[in-house]
Coordinates of C-alpha atoms in Angstrom, one line a residue:
X1 CA 41.0 13.2 -20.7
X2 CA 40.0 14.4 -17.2
X3 CA 42.2 13.3 -14.2
X4 CA 41.1 13.1 -10.6
X5 CA 42.3 11.3 -7.5
X6 CA 38.9 9.7 -6.9
X7 CA 35.8 9.2 -9.1
X8 CA 32.5 8.6 -7.3
X9 CA 29.8 7.0 -9.4
X10 CA 26.4 8.0 -8.0
X11 CA 25.0 11.2 -6.5
X12 CA 23.0 9.9 -3.6
X13 CA 23.8 10.1 0.1
X14 CA 26.5 7.4 0.1
X15 CA 28.3 8.9 -2.9
X16 CA 28.0 12.4 -1.5
X17 CA 29.3 11.4 1.9
X18 CA 32.3 9.5 0.4
X19 CA 33.0 12.6 -1.8
X20 CA 32.9 15.0 1.0
X21 CA 35.2 12.9 3.2
X22 CA 37.8 12.7 0.5
X23 CA 37.5 16.3 -0.7
X24 CA 37.9 17.6 2.9
X25 CA 41.3 15.8 3.0
X26 CA 42.4 17.8 0.0
X27 CA 42.0 15.2 -2.7
X28 CA 40.7 15.9 -6.2
X29 CA 37.2 14.3 -6.2
X30 CA 34.7 14.0 -9.1
X31 CA 31.1 12.8 -8.8
X32 CA 29.5 11.3 -11.9
X33 CA 25.8 10.9 -11.8
X34 CA 23.2 10.0 -14.5
X35 CA 20.7 12.3 -12.7
X36 CA 21.2 15.6 -11.0
X37 CA 22.4 14.7 -7.5
X38 CA 19.4 16.0 -5.6
X39 CA 17.2 13.8 -7.8
X40 CA 19.0 10.7 -6.6
X41 CA 16.8 8.0 -5.0
X42 CA 18.0 8.9 -1.5
X43 CA 15.6 11.9 -1.8
X44 CA 12.7 9.5 -1.6
X45 CA 13.6 8.1 1.9
X46 CA 10.8 9.1 4.3
X47 CA 10.8 7.6 7.7
X48 CA 14.2 8.3 9.3
X49 CA 17.7 7.2 10.3
X50 CA 18.6 5.0 13.3
X51 CA 21.0 5.8 16.1
X52 CA 21.0 5.0 19.8
X53 CA 21.0 8.5 21.2
X54 CA 19.1 8.2 24.5
X55 CA 20.8 7.0 27.7
X56 CA 18.0 4.3 28.0
X57 CA 19.2 2.9 24.7
X58 CA 22.6 1.6 23.6
X59 CA 24.5 0.7 20.5
X60 CA 24.5 -2.9 21.8
X61 CA 20.6 -2.9 21.7
X62 CA 20.8 -1.4 18.2
X63 CA 23.2 -4.1 17.1
X64 CA 21.1 -6.9 18.5
X65 CA 17.9 -5.6 16.8
X66 CA 19.8 -5.4 13.5
X67 CA 21.3 -8.9 13.9
X68 CA 17.9 -10.3 14.8
X69 CA 16.2 -8.4 11.9
X70 CA 18.9 -9.8 9.5
X71 CA 17.7 -13.3 10.5
X72 CA 21.2 -13.8 11.9
X73 CA 22.9 -13.5 8.5
X74 CA 24.3 -10.0 9.0
X75 CA 28.0 -9.9 9.7
X76 CA 28.1 -8.9 13.3
X77 CA 31.5 -7.3 13.2
X78 CA 30.3 -4.9 10.5
X79 CA 27.0 -4.3 12.4
X80 CA 28.9 -3.4 15.5
X81 CA 30.9 -0.8 13.5
X82 CA 27.7 0.8 12.1
X83 CA 25.8 0.9 15.4
X84 CA 28.8 2.2 17.4
X85 CA 29.4 5.0 15.0
X86 CA 25.8 6.0 14.4
X87 CA 25.4 8.6 17.1
X88 CA 28.5 10.6 16.1
X89 CA 27.4 10.6 12.5
X90 CA 23.9 11.9 13.4
X91 CA 25.5 14.8 15.3
X92 CA 27.8 15.4 12.4
X93 CA 24.8 15.7 10.1
X94 CA 23.2 18.1 12.6
X95 CA 26.3 20.3 12.5
X96 CA 26.2 20.3 8.7
X97 CA 22.7 21.7 9.0
X98 CA 20.2 18.8 9.2
X99 CA 17.2 20.2 11.0
X100 CA 15.8 17.1 12.7
X101 CA 12.4 17.1 14.2
X102 CA 12.5 17.7 18.0
X103 CA 10.8 16.3 21.1
X104 CA 9.2 18.3 23.9
X105 CA 12.6 18.8 25.6
X106 CA 14.2 20.1 22.4
X107 CA 16.3 16.9 21.7
X108 CA 16.3 15.1 18.4
X109 CA 13.0 13.3 18.1
X110 CA 13.0 9.5 17.6
X111 CA 10.1 7.4 16.5
X112 CA 9.5 3.6 16.8
X113 CA 10.3 1.5 13.7
X114 CA 9.7 -2.1 12.8
X115 CA 11.9 -4.7 14.5
X116 CA 13.4 -2.2 16.9
X117 CA 13.2 -2.6 20.7
X118 CA 13.4 1.1 21.3
X119 CA 12.3 4.3 19.5
X120 CA 15.7 5.2 17.9
X121 CA 14.7 6.5 14.4
X122 CA 15.6 10.1 14.0
X123 CA 13.5 11.9 11.5
X124 CA 12.6 15.2 9.7
X125 CA 8.8 14.8 9.6
X126 CA 8.3 12.3 6.7
X127 CA 10.9 13.8 4.3
X128 CA 14.1 12.6 6.0
X129 CA 16.0 11.6 2.8
X130 CA 15.0 14.8 1.0
X131 CA 16.3 17.0 3.8
X132 CA 19.6 15.1 4.3
X133 CA 20.3 15.0 0.6
X134 CA 20.0 18.8 0.3
X135 CA 22.3 19.3 3.3
X136 CA 24.9 17.0 1.7
X137 CA 24.6 18.9 -1.6
X138 CA 25.4 22.1 0.2
X139 CA 28.6 20.4 1.5
X140 CA 29.4 19.2 -2.0
X141 CA 29.4 22.8 -3.2
X142 CA 31.3 24.0 -0.1
X143 CA 34.1 21.6 -1.0
X144 CA 34.1 22.4 -4.7
X145 CA 33.7 18.8 -5.8
X146 CA 33.7 18.4 -9.5
X147 CA 30.2 17.3 -10.7
X148 CA 29.5 15.6 -14.0
X149 CA 25.7 15.4 -13.8
X150 CA 23.7 13.7 -16.4
X151 CA 26.7 11.7 -17.4
X152 CA 26.1 7.9 -17.6
X153 CA 29.0 5.6 -16.8
X154 CA 29.0 2.7 -19.4
X155 CA 32.5 1.2 -18.6
X156 CA 34.7 0.7 -15.6
X157 CA 38.3 0.6 -16.8
X158 CA 41.1 -1.5 -15.5
X159 CA 44.8 -1.5 -16.1
X160 CA 45.9 -5.0 -15.2
X161 CA 44.4 -5.8 -11.8
X162 CA 43.8 -2.1 -10.8
X163 CA 40.8 0.1 -11.6
X164 CA 42.0 3.3 -13.3
X165 CA 38.8 5.2 -14.2
X166 CA 35.6 5.1 -16.2
X167 CA 34.1 5.9 -19.6
X168 CA 30.9 7.9 -19.5
X169 CA 28.3 9.2 -22.0
X170 CA 27.5 12.9 -21.7
X171 CA 23.7 12.8 -22.1
X172 CA 23.4 16.3 -23.7
X173 CA 25.8 15.6 -26.5
X174 CA 26.2 11.8 -26.7
X175 CA 30.0 12.2 -26.5
X176 CA 32.1 9.6 -24.7
X177 CA 34.5 10.8 -22.1
X178 CA 37.4 9.3 -20.3
X179 CA 37.7 10.0 -16.6
X180 CA 41.1 8.9 -15.2
X181 CA 41.7 8.2 -11.4
X182 CA 43.6 6.3 -8.8
X183 CA 40.3 5.0 -7.2
X184 CA 36.7 4.6 -8.0
X185 CA 33.8 4.5 -5.5
X186 CA 30.6 2.8 -6.6
X187 CA 27.5 4.4 -5.0
X188 CA 24.8 3.8 -7.6
X189 CA 22.1 2.6 -5.3
X190 CA 19.8 -0.4 -5.8
X191 CA 18.1 -2.3 -8.6
X192 CA 14.4 -2.0 -7.7
X193 CA 13.4 -1.5 -11.3
X194 CA 14.1 -5.1 -11.9
X195 CA 10.6 -5.7 -10.5
X196 CA 7.3 -4.5 -11.9
X197 CA 6.0 -2.9 -8.6
X198 CA 8.8 -1.0 -6.8
X199 CA 9.2 2.0 -4.5
X200 CA 12.4 2.8 -6.4
X201 CA 12.9 5.7 -8.8
X202 CA 13.4 5.1 -12.5
X203 CA 17.2 5.5 -12.1
X204 CA 17.5 2.5 -9.7
X205 CA 18.7 0.0 -12.2
X206 CA 21.7 -1.5 -10.5
X207 CA 24.3 0.0 -12.9
X208 CA 27.1 -0.1 -10.4
X209 CA 26.6 -3.7 -9.6
X210 CA 26.6 -4.6 -13.3
X211 CA 29.7 -2.6 -14.0
X212 CA 31.5 -4.1 -11.0
X213 CA 30.6 -7.7 -12.0
X214 CA 31.2 -7.4 -15.8
X215 CA 34.0 -4.9 -16.2
X216 CA 36.0 -5.0 -13.0
X217 CA 35.7 -8.7 -12.0
X218 CA 34.3 -7.7 -8.6
X219 CA 32.2 -10.1 -6.5
X220 CA 28.5 -9.6 -5.6
X221 CA 27.0 -11.0 -2.4
X222 CA 23.6 -12.1 -1.2
X223 CA 21.8 -11.0 -4.3
X224 CA 18.8 -13.4 -3.6
X225 CA 17.7 -11.2 -0.6
X226 CA 15.3 -8.6 -1.9
X227 CA 13.2 -6.6 0.6
X228 CA 9.5 -6.1 -0.2
X229 CA 8.2 -3.2 1.7
X230 CA 4.8 -3.9 3.2
X231 CA 3.1 -0.5 2.4
X232 CA 3.3 0.7 -1.2
X233 CA 0.5 2.1 -3.3
X234 CA -0.8 -0.5 -5.7
X235 CA -0.7 1.2 -9.1
X236 CA 2.4 3.5 -8.7
X237 CA 4.5 1.6 -6.1
X238 CA 4.9 4.9 -4.2
X239 CA 6.1 4.3 -0.6
X240 CA 3.9 4.8 2.4
X241 CA 6.6 5.1 5.1
X242 CA 7.0 2.7 8.0
X243 CA 6.7 5.9 10.0
X244 CA 2.9 5.6 9.4
X245 CA 3.0 2.5 11.6
X246 CA 5.6 4.0 13.9
X247 CA 3.2 6.8 14.6
X248 CA 0.5 4.3 15.5
X249 CA -1.1 3.3 12.2
X250 CA -2.9 0.0 11.8
X251 CA -3.0 -2.7 9.1
X252 CA -6.5 -4.1 8.5
X253 CA -8.0 -6.7 6.2
X254 CA -11.4 -6.8 4.4
X255 CA -13.0 -8.0 7.6
X256 CA -11.7 -4.9 9.5
X257 CA -9.3 -7.1 11.5
X258 CA -5.9 -6.0 12.7
X259 CA -4.5 -9.2 11.3
X260 CA -0.9 -8.7 12.4
X261 CA -1.9 -10.1 15.8
X262 CA -1.9 -13.5 14.2
X263 CA 1.6 -13.2 12.8
X264 CA 3.5 -11.0 15.3
X265 CA 1.4 -10.9 18.6
X266 CA 3.9 -8.6 20.4
X267 CA 5.2 -6.3 17.8
X268 CA 2.0 -6.3 15.6
X269 CA 2.5 -3.7 12.8
X270 CA 6.0 -3.0 13.9
X271 CA 7.4 -6.5 13.3
X272 CA 10.3 -6.6 10.8
X273 CA 9.4 -5.9 7.2
X274 CA 9.7 -9.4 5.9
X275 CA 7.3 -10.7 8.5
X276 CA 4.7 -8.0 7.7
X277 CA 5.0 -8.4 4.0
X278 CA 4.4 -12.2 4.2
X279 CA 1.5 -11.6 6.5
X280 CA -0.1 -9.2 4.0
X281 CA 0.5 -11.5 1.1
X282 CA -1.1 -14.4 3.0
X283 CA -4.1 -12.3 3.8
X284 CA -4.5 -11.3 0.2
X285 CA -4.0 -14.8 -1.2
X286 CA -6.4 -16.3 1.3
X287 CA -9.2 -13.9 0.2
X288 CA -9.1 -11.3 3.0
X289 CA -7.6 -8.5 0.8
X290 CA -9.3 -5.6 -0.8
X291 CA -8.7 -5.5 -4.6
X292 CA -5.3 -7.1 -4.2
X293 CA -4.3 -5.0 -1.2
X294 CA -4.7 -4.6 2.6
X295 CA -5.6 -1.3 4.2
X296 CA -3.3 1.1 6.1
X297 CA -5.6 2.9 8.6
X298 CA -4.4 6.2 10.0
X299 CA -7.8 7.7 10.8
X300 CA -7.5 7.3 14.6
X301 CA -4.3 9.4 14.6
X302 CA -6.4 12.5 13.8
X303 CA -5.8 15.3 11.3
X304 CA -3.5 17.3 13.5
X305 CA -1.0 14.5 14.1
X306 CA -1.1 13.4 10.5
X307 CA -0.4 17.0 9.3
X308 CA 2.4 17.3 11.8
X309 CA 4.2 13.9 11.5
X310 CA 3.0 12.6 8.1
X311 CA 2.2 15.6 5.9
X312 CA 3.8 14.1 2.7
X313 CA 2.0 10.8 3.2
X314 CA -1.3 12.6 3.2
X315 CA -0.4 14.6 0.1
X316 CA 0.9 11.5 -1.8
X317 CA -2.2 9.5 -0.8
X318 CA -4.6 12.2 -2.0
X319 CA -2.7 12.8 -5.2
X320 CA -1.9 9.3 -6.3
X321 CA -4.6 7.1 -4.7
X322 CA -7.4 9.6 -4.4
X323 CA -7.8 8.9 -0.7
X324 CA -7.4 11.3 2.2
X325 CA -6.0 9.2 5.1
X326 CA -7.7 11.5 7.6
X327 CA -11.1 10.1 6.3
X328 CA -10.4 6.7 4.8
X329 CA -7.7 3.9 5.0
X330 CA -5.1 3.6 2.2
X331 CA -4.9 0.4 0.1
X332 CA -1.4 -0.9 0.2
X333 CA 0.5 -4.0 -0.8
X334 CA 4.1 -5.4 -0.7
X335 CA 6.5 -3.9 -3.3
X336 CA 10.2 -4.3 -4.1
X337 CA 12.0 -1.8 -2.0
X338 CA 15.6 -2.6 -1.1
X339 CA 18.5 -4.8 -2.2
X340 CA 20.2 -6.4 0.8
X341 CA 22.8 -7.7 -1.7
X342 CA 25.3 -5.8 -3.7
X343 CA 29.0 -5.4 -4.4
X344 CA 30.9 -7.4 -1.8
X345 CA 33.0 -5.1 0.5
X346 CA 34.6 -5.0 3.9
X347 CA 33.6 -2.5 6.5
X348 CA 35.8 0.1 4.8
X349 CA 34.1 -0.2 1.4
X350 CA 37.0 -2.2 -0.2
X351 CA 36.2 -4.8 -2.8
X352 CA 38.3 -7.7 -4.1
X353 CA 39.6 -5.3 -6.9
X354 CA 42.4 -2.9 -6.2
X355 CA 41.2 0.7 -6.3
X356 CA 37.5 -0.2 -6.4
X357 CA 35.3 0.7 -3.4
X358 CA 31.5 0.6 -2.9
X359 CA 29.1 2.1 -0.4
X360 CA 25.4 2.4 0.3
X361 CA 22.7 0.2 -1.3
X362 CA 25.1 -0.7 -4.1
X363 CA 27.4 -2.5 -1.6
X364 CA 27.0 -5.5 0.6
X365 CA 29.0 -5.2 3.8
X366 CA 26.8 -7.1 5.1
X367 CA 25.0 -5.2 7.8
X368 CA 21.5 -6.2 6.6
X369 CA 21.9 -9.9 6.1
X370 CA 18.6 -11.5 4.9
X371 CA 16.4 -8.5 5.9
X372 CA 17.1 -4.8 6.6
X373 CA 15.5 -2.9 9.4
X374 CA 13.8 0.3 8.6
X375 CA 16.0 3.3 9.3
X376 CA 19.3 1.4 8.8
X377 CA 19.6 2.1 5.1
X378 CA 20.1 5.9 5.5
X379 CA 22.5 5.1 8.4
X380 CA 24.5 2.7 6.1
X381 CA 24.9 5.4 3.5
X382 CA 26.3 7.9 6.0
X383 CA 28.6 5.5 8.0
X384 CA 29.9 3.5 5.2
X385 CA 30.0 6.3 2.7
X386 CA 32.3 8.2 5.1
X387 CA 34.4 5.1 5.8
X388 CA 34.8 4.3 2.0
X389 CA 35.9 7.9 1.4
X390 CA 38.4 7.6 4.3
X391 CA 39.8 4.3 3.0
X392 CA 40.0 5.7 -0.6
X393 CA 42.1 8.5 0.8
X394 CA 44.6 6.0 2.3
X395 CA 44.6 4.0 -0.9
X396 CA 45.4 7.1 -3.0
X397 CA 48.2 8.1 -0.7
X398 CA 50.1 4.9 -1.4
X399 CA 49.2 4.5 -5.1
X400 CA 50.5 6.0 -8.3
X401 CA 48.1 6.9 -11.2
X402 CA 47.9 3.8 -13.4
X403 CA 47.9 4.3 -17.2
X404 CA 44.6 4.5 -18.9
X405 CA 44.5 1.9 -21.7
X406 CA 44.1 3.5 -25.1
X407 CA 41.9 0.7 -26.3
X408 CA 39.2 1.3 -23.6
X409 CA 37.6 4.3 -25.4
X410 CA 37.7 2.6 -28.8
X411 CA 36.0 -0.5 -27.3
X412 CA 33.2 1.5 -25.7
X413 CA 32.7 3.6 -28.9
X414 CA 32.5 0.4 -31.0
X415 CA 29.9 -1.1 -28.6
X416 CA 27.8 2.1 -28.9
X417 CA 28.1 2.3 -32.7
X418 CA 27.2 -1.4 -33.0
X419 CA 23.9 -0.7 -31.2
X420 CA 23.1 2.4 -33.2
X421 CA 23.7 0.5 -36.5
X422 CA 21.0 -2.2 -35.8
X423 CA 17.8 -1.6 -37.7
X424 CA 15.4 -4.6 -37.4
X425 CA 15.9 -5.7 -33.8
X426 CA 13.4 -5.8 -30.9
X427 CA 12.3 -2.8 -28.8
X428 CA 14.3 -2.6 -25.5
X429 CA 11.1 -1.5 -23.7
X430 CA 9.4 -4.9 -24.5
X431 CA 12.4 -6.8 -23.0
X432 CA 12.3 -4.6 -19.9
X433 CA 8.6 -5.1 -19.4
X434 CA 9.0 -8.9 -19.7
X435 CA 11.9 -8.9 -17.3
X436 CA 10.0 -6.9 -14.7
X437 CA 6.9 -9.2 -15.0
X438 CA 9.0 -12.3 -14.8
X439 CA 10.8 -11.2 -11.6
X440 CA 7.5 -10.1 -10.0
X441 CA 5.8 -13.5 -10.8
X442 CA 8.8 -15.7 -10.0
X443 CA 10.9 -14.0 -7.4
X444 CA 8.4 -12.2 -5.2
X445 CA 7.4 -12.5 -1.5
X446 CA 6.9 -16.3 -1.8
X447 CA 9.2 -18.4 -4.0
X448 CA 9.6 -22.1 -4.9
X449 CA 11.9 -24.2 -7.2
X450 CA 9.4 -24.4 -10.1
X451 CA 8.9 -20.6 -10.2
X452 CA 12.5 -19.7 -9.7
X453 CA 13.7 -22.2 -12.4
X454 CA 11.1 -20.9 -14.9
X455 CA 12.1 -17.3 -14.1
X456 CA 15.8 -18.1 -14.7
X457 CA 15.0 -19.7 -18.0
X458 CA 13.0 -16.6 -19.1
X459 CA 15.8 -14.2 -18.0
X460 CA 18.4 -16.2 -20.0
X461 CA 16.1 -16.0 -23.0
X462 CA 15.9 -12.2 -22.6
X463 CA 19.7 -11.9 -22.3
X464 CA 19.9 -13.5 -25.7
X465 CA 17.2 -11.2 -27.2
X466 CA 18.8 -8.0 -25.9
X467 CA 21.9 -8.7 -28.0
X468 CA 19.8 -8.1 -31.1
X469 CA 17.7 -5.2 -29.7
X470 CA 17.6 -2.0 -31.8
X471 CA 16.8 1.6 -31.2
X472 CA 14.3 3.9 -32.9
X473 CA 16.3 6.9 -31.7
X474 CA 19.7 7.1 -33.6
X475 CA 20.5 10.6 -32.4
X476 CA 23.3 11.8 -30.1
X477 CA 21.5 14.4 -28.0
X478 CA 19.7 13.0 -24.9
X479 CA 19.3 9.5 -26.4
X480 CA 17.6 8.0 -23.3
X481 CA 16.7 4.9 -25.3
X482 CA 20.4 4.0 -25.7
X483 CA 20.9 4.4 -22.0
X484 CA 17.9 2.3 -21.3
X485 CA 19.5 -0.5 -23.3
X486 CA 22.6 -0.4 -21.1
X487 CA 20.4 -0.3 -18.0
X488 CA 18.4 -3.3 -19.0
X489 CA 21.6 -5.2 -19.8
X490 CA 22.7 -4.6 -16.1
X491 CA 19.3 -5.5 -14.8
X492 CA 19.2 -8.8 -16.7
X493 CA 22.6 -9.8 -15.1
X494 CA 21.2 -8.8 -11.7
X495 CA 18.0 -10.8 -12.3
X496 CA 20.1 -13.9 -13.2
X497 CA 22.1 -13.4 -10.0
X498 CA 19.0 -13.1 -7.8
X499 CA 17.3 -16.1 -9.3
X500 CA 20.4 -18.3 -9.2
X501 CA 21.1 -17.5 -5.6
X502 CA 17.5 -18.0 -4.6
X503 CA 17.3 -21.3 -6.5
X504 CA 20.4 -22.6 -4.7
X505 CA 19.4 -21.4 -1.2
X506 CA 17.1 -24.3 -0.1
X507 CA 15.8 -22.6 3.1
X508 CA 13.6 -19.7 4.2
X509 CA 15.5 -16.8 5.8
X510 CA 14.5 -13.2 6.1
X511 CA 13.2 -11.8 2.8
X512 CA 13.9 -15.1 1.0
X513 CA 10.8 -17.2 1.7
X514 CA 10.4 -20.5 -0.1
X515 CA 7.2 -22.5 0.1
X516 CA 9.1 -25.8 -0.6
X517 CA 11.8 -25.1 2.1
X518 CA 9.8 -23.3 4.8
X519 CA 12.4 -23.5 7.7
X520 CA 15.6 -21.6 8.3
X521 CA 18.5 -24.0 8.1
X522 CA 21.5 -22.7 10.1
X523 CA 23.5 -25.9 9.7
X524 CA 23.6 -25.6 5.9
X525 CA 22.9 -22.0 5.1
X526 CA 24.3 -19.6 7.8
X527 CA 26.5 -18.3 5.0
X528 CA 26.6 -15.6 2.3
X529 CA 26.2 -16.3 -1.4
X530 CA 29.1 -14.9 -3.4
X531 CA 28.7 -14.4 -7.2
X532 CA 31.5 -13.7 -9.7
X533 CA 31.9 -14.0 -13.5
X534 CA 34.2 -16.5 -15.1
X535 CA 34.3 -16.9 -18.9
X536 CA 31.1 -14.9 -19.2
X537 CA 29.1 -17.1 -16.8
X538 CA 28.1 -16.7 -13.2
X539 CA 29.9 -18.8 -10.6
X540 CA 28.6 -19.2 -7.1
X541 CA 30.6 -19.7 -3.9
X542 CA 29.8 -19.2 -0.2
X543 CA 31.3 -17.5 2.8
X544 CA 30.4 -18.0 6.5
X545 CA 28.5 -15.2 8.2
X546 CA 30.5 -13.5 11.0
X547 CA 29.1 -14.3 14.4
X548 CA 30.6 -12.4 17.4
X549 CA 28.2 -11.5 20.2
X550 CA 24.8 -12.9 19.3
X551 CA 24.2 -16.6 18.7
X552 CA 21.4 -17.5 16.2
X553 CA 18.0 -18.1 17.7
X554 CA 14.4 -18.2 16.5
X555 CA 13.0 -14.8 15.6
X556 CA 9.8 -13.9 17.3
X557 CA 8.1 -10.5 17.2

């Protein structure tokens, strides 16, 4: 059995930042990741990271835009923390080696992003996440952080009321390993693969949320709020960054109209993402789409600007859509992109379980509320990854190492053996496809009671079916089919939480848009949905949103 002070599950930006913070303080830190860290989904972030750096901007302006973008559900005390600390974290990244794009004066360049009143999105061309992740990986090596890559965590282990480590499968051998610690940080990212069309990588299956809910007894929050990004490629779900519109790109329909003037007359294409996605879906459903899409037009930007500011977008469009954006508009549609919900934490990453922390997209602080602004997700990973690492240091200083229950490894081994012994069950891939189709059809951009209830019934059916699923691969080495089964189990729990929260929330707010309850209802629903498990079943409760500076008002863009 391996012993560390802190185990971080997940190798993306939040996990790396938490690990670096703790290791720099001299603690023994281990990172466990089912993919090699630089293949984590943070690498796919394109457009940039927000911070009020210019004297003409301020953290208060950033906070207001974030609160407004959240449709006033974001906790304003946590938002204030993020926006206040953003500039210092950007400069810290620069000192680590992040080579941000520069403006004519040599300062860090900042581009406009949706829902922002000022250009405050720092960027590295259109590969921001890729660059930051590699900078962080260098720091990981510098601090000699133990790395268990291609190890898949299948159990969070508790001793009484405290988390005491994890059990993970080593993919190369199929062996189960115990990793013992005082604290565990969940930084496993989102759950986009719950949906059929998503910008998320194959690894984004919500493992950390499922582990926290089922094994640790942690609470999840605001799971019904799923962001659909307005500009993804139809067949692959590959993201066309908001930076395309930040640099001046247009959205047009089949009639050649810049239709956003009807939905957001001031902000146009740079309204918040939920507004733009609903506008696109309306255009498509009312017959003004093009083969189920609208068109992202960059032609007027010119080849030089596209090659300088959006080189990856041009490459992706040519490779995966067969379209050169210099010469023709790109067909795009809304696609599942980001989970505003996650493991419920405070502003220091602490959950309701002793020794368990969470950060990044896997967590819900909540700084995004009902809708996230572009550029705030990378910022969240850095600010709250750092803060979770710092708080975990404090926790470890006052905690002894709890005993690791001997029964935990045997229980996990029994569960794996039980799956491998099944012979006549259903293929996991079939269940996964039906789940993704169900969520796309019943919990998409527009929702209603009938669709949500039908979707929930289907998910509950799939949860029964997966109990009898079997594997064609009975081997030990790189048995990805076994891991897919664990992933689908987590995703079905997450799907149930999304649908249950959405069915109960009888209003439209941010990314949760119901055709049978079309108005925001602050009197009844200015509160967070909290999900926990009791006796194997989901239980729902509510918590008021934190309002400090900005009173709720109608959102207009």
